[in-house]
Amino acid sequence: MMYAVAIVAIIITISLALVRALLGPTVYDRIAAMNMLGTKTILLIAVFAALTGRHDLLDIALVYALINFIGVIAVLKLVEQGNLYTAGEKHNEGSE
Amino acid sequence: MRIVSTATLIFIFWFVLSGHTSNLLIILGIASTGLTVYLSRRMNIIDAESYPFHLSFSLFRYNLYLFKEILIANIDVIKRILSPSVAISPQVTELPASQHSDLSKVIYANSITLTPGTVTLELSGGKLKVHALSHEGIEDLEQGNMAKQVPEDKDHIS
Amino acid sequence: MLVDILSWVCLMLGSLLGIIGGIGLHRFPDFYTRLHAAGTTDTLCAALFLLGLGLQIGVALASLKLLLIFLFIYLTSPTASHSLANAAMIGGLKPVLGK
């Protein structure tokens, strides 16, 4: 019962975040919404693991936490610099 | 000392993730811990900045303080979200980061981001650019209660 | 019994906090303010959820894993929020300022 309520609440939150990701308006809104969605997915996996008693699923939640973070940073870098290979802190010096 | 503590932490990490207790697997775990520590030493990534061992105790106390701050600030943000006329007045201000070492400055900036209602936009030199949800958030930061709590890294003044 | 009630309270508070964060994502006017609602209520929401589950599981390896998940979220969430805000600022997005 308790887990069911928690799962429903997480799904409501995920749908709210998904609507924000679809509406935009800026690309940063979308990334922020996806970041929140990722965190809630981790919690969803954790609650599911406790619900079914399959504690192995917690490893997946752990890996998801790392991938979520790295994914957000990678997408941000892609948005900011237009590529993934530029290193360092030069921001569009030539084009401005 | 730092190496020993790193190795212990990595081994505990390995054990929590695997949960095996048979002799062979424990030995393999110790071997992989050794390899990891050796590689990290070769890469020079076990230093005062990436693993502030000498600050362990004060960082622990600081985190307790930070939890309390996060709770208070969360309640504040929830009130603002749920109030009928969204009661916010966003502000962007520059604050001085009075800490002396780079590590403490980063800890301070990170704590500001972690407490709801304030986000660090930029940290350069001794200046922090902070975006806050309300006047009160900025005023709290300007009083400098949090800045005083940040553990100071006395050995590595920049 | 007491543990059950405590974990129930934690899970419900966490759920409530998550939903309020989601609502804030829609009520606030611009990106920076939305970031406050989304990025930062995440930490406490995750903490409450994982605490509730940990109380339910009890002393076991699984609750240590929950602690690890919490540590990762605790460390990465402010970093992600900061880099989002920083990227938006460098990208030239102007914040809406109030009085």
Tab-separated table of N, CA, C and O in Angstrom, chain B residues 52 54-63 65-66 99-108 111 145-154:
chain	number	residue	atom	x	y	z
B	52	PRO	N	40.043	15.599	0.645
B	52	PRO	CA	40.472	16.414	1.794
B	52	PRO	C	40.400	15.637	3.099
B	52	PRO	O	39.534	15.858	3.934
B	54	HIS	N	42.381	15.656	5.665
B	54	HIS	CA	42.680	16.413	6.877
B	54	HIS	C	41.469	17.209	7.355
B	54	HIS	O	41.459	17.732	8.449
B	55	LEU	N	40.431	17.322	6.487
B	55	LEU	CA	39.251	18.078	6.883
B	55	LEU	C	38.087	17.172	7.263
B	55	LEU	O	36.983	17.644	7.496
B	56	SER	N	38.345	15.840	7.283
B	56	SER	CA	37.246	14.885	7.439
B	56	SER	C	36.288	15.286	8.551
B	56	SER	O	35.074	15.374	8.347
B	57	PHE	N	36.832	15.552	9.753
B	57	PHE	CA	35.960	15.793	10.892
B	57	PHE	C	35.154	17.076	10.718
B	57	PHE	O	33.934	17.087	10.890
B	58	SER	N	35.835	18.159	10.317
B	58	SER	CA	35.104	19.425	10.195
B	58	SER	C	34.105	19.363	9.046
B	58	SER	O	33.041	19.980	9.122
B	59	LEU	N	34.441	18.594	7.997
B	59	LEU	CA	33.478	18.451	6.898
B	59	LEU	C	32.232	17.714	7.376
B	59	LEU	O	31.117	18.061	7.004
B	60	PHE	N	32.425	16.703	8.226
B	60	PHE	CA	31.288	15.956	8.754
B	60	PHE	C	30.378	16.882	9.557
B	60	PHE	O	29.160	16.916	9.358
B	61	ARG	N	30.986	17.688	10.448
B	61	ARG	CA	30.189	18.607	11.255
B	61	ARG	C	29.479	19.629	10.358
B	61	ARG	O	28.322	19.969	10.561
B	62	TYR	N	30.227	20.090	9.333
B	62	TYR	CA	29.653	21.075	8.419
B	62	TYR	C	28.448	20.511	7.686
B	62	TYR	O	27.453	21.206	7.469
B	63	ASN	N	28.522	19.217	7.314
B	63	ASN	CA	27.398	18.623	6.594
B	63	ASN	C	26.153	18.533	7.460
B	63	ASN	O	25.041	18.697	6.963
B	65	TYR	N	25.354	20.681	9.772
B	65	TYR	CA	24.820	22.050	9.719
B	65	TYR	C	24.085	22.298	8.407
B	65	TYR	O	22.992	22.879	8.362
B	66	LEU	N	24.702	21.771	7.303
B	66	LEU	CA	24.127	21.998	5.976
B	66	LEU	C	22.760	21.330	5.847
B	66	LEU	O	21.843	21.898	5.248
B	99	GLN	N	36.671	33.029	1.837
B	99	GLN	CA	37.542	31.908	2.194
B	99	GLN	C	38.899	32.079	1.531
B	99	GLN	O	39.011	32.724	0.498
B	100	HIS	N	39.915	31.475	2.139
B	100	HIS	CA	41.263	31.710	1.630
B	100	HIS	C	41.733	30.660	0.635
B	100	HIS	O	42.517	30.962	-0.246
B	101	SER	N	41.260	29.413	0.783
B	101	SER	CA	41.752	28.384	-0.137
B	101	SER	C	40.692	28.089	-1.197
B	101	SER	O	39.503	28.337	-1.004
B	102	ASP	N	41.167	27.569	-2.328
B	102	ASP	CA	40.253	27.242	-3.426
B	102	ASP	C	39.212	26.226	-2.975
B	102	ASP	O	38.031	26.348	-3.297
B	103	LEU	N	39.674	25.227	-2.210
B	103	LEU	CA	38.782	24.161	-1.781
B	103	LEU	C	37.616	24.723	-0.978
B	103	LEU	O	36.449	24.407	-1.233
B	104	SER	N	37.920	25.625	-0.033
B	104	SER	CA	36.852	26.177	0.805
B	104	SER	C	35.898	27.018	-0.019
B	104	SER	O	34.688	27.007	0.211
B	105	LYS	N	36.455	27.742	-1.001
B	105	LYS	CA	35.579	28.543	-1.863
B	105	LYS	C	34.599	27.651	-2.609
B	105	LYS	O	33.410	27.971	-2.729
B	106	VAL	N	35.121	26.532	-3.133
B	106	VAL	CA	34.244	25.629	-3.887
B	106	VAL	C	33.200	25.011	-2.971
B	106	VAL	O	32.025	24.894	-3.338
B	107	ILE	N	33.616	24.652	-1.740
B	107	ILE	CA	32.643	24.094	-0.790
B	107	ILE	C	31.545	25.119	-0.529
B	107	ILE	O	30.352	24.792	-0.508
B	108	TYR	N	31.929	26.366	-0.348
B	108	TYR	CA	30.955	27.427	-0.087
B	108	TYR	C	29.987	27.576	-1.263
B	108	TYR	O	28.761	27.589	-1.084
B	111	SER	N	27.635	24.697	-1.429
B	111	SER	CA	26.590	24.733	-0.401
B	111	SER	C	25.499	25.708	-0.770
B	111	SER	O	24.314	25.453	-0.522
B	145	ASN	N	26.426	33.829	7.827
B	145	ASN	CA	26.441	32.723	8.778
B	145	ASN	C	27.020	31.471	8.151
B	145	ASN	O	27.811	30.762	8.767
B	146	MET	N	26.597	31.220	6.892
B	146	MET	CA	27.086	30.018	6.238
B	146	MET	C	28.573	30.135	5.925
B	146	MET	O	29.335	29.189	6.106
B	147	ALA	N	28.989	31.328	5.490
B	147	ALA	CA	30.397	31.521	5.134
B	147	ALA	C	31.296	31.237	6.322
B	147	ALA	O	32.408	30.722	6.170
B	148	LYS	N	30.816	31.566	7.532
B	148	LYS	CA	31.639	31.327	8.721
B	148	LYS	C	31.754	29.849	9.040
B	148	LYS	O	32.740	29.399	9.612
B	149	GLN	N	30.709	29.077	8.660
B	149	GLN	CA	30.709	27.657	9.012
B	149	GLN	C	31.610	26.817	8.116
B	149	GLN	O	31.991	25.721	8.487
B	150	VAL	N	31.917	27.325	6.908
B	150	VAL	CA	32.683	26.537	5.948
B	150	VAL	C	34.047	26.198	6.532
B	150	VAL	O	34.757	27.085	7.000
B	151	PRO	N	34.408	24.911	6.543
B	151	PRO	CA	35.720	24.550	7.087
B	151	PRO	C	36.842	25.169	6.261
B	151	PRO	O	36.800	25.162	5.033
B	152	GLU	N	37.827	25.722	6.966
B	152	GLU	CA	38.919	26.419	6.273
B	152	GLU	C	40.100	25.468	6.081
B	152	GLU	O	40.518	24.797	7.020
B	153	ASP	N	40.579	25.403	4.856
B	153	ASP	CA	41.714	24.544	4.522
B	153	ASP	C	42.996	25.334	4.777
B	153	ASP	O	43.523	25.985	3.881
B	154	LYS	N	43.514	25.271	6.019
B	154	LYS	CA	44.599	26.187	6.409
B	154	LYS	C	45.925	25.852	5.762
B	154	LYS	O	46.793	26.710	5.614
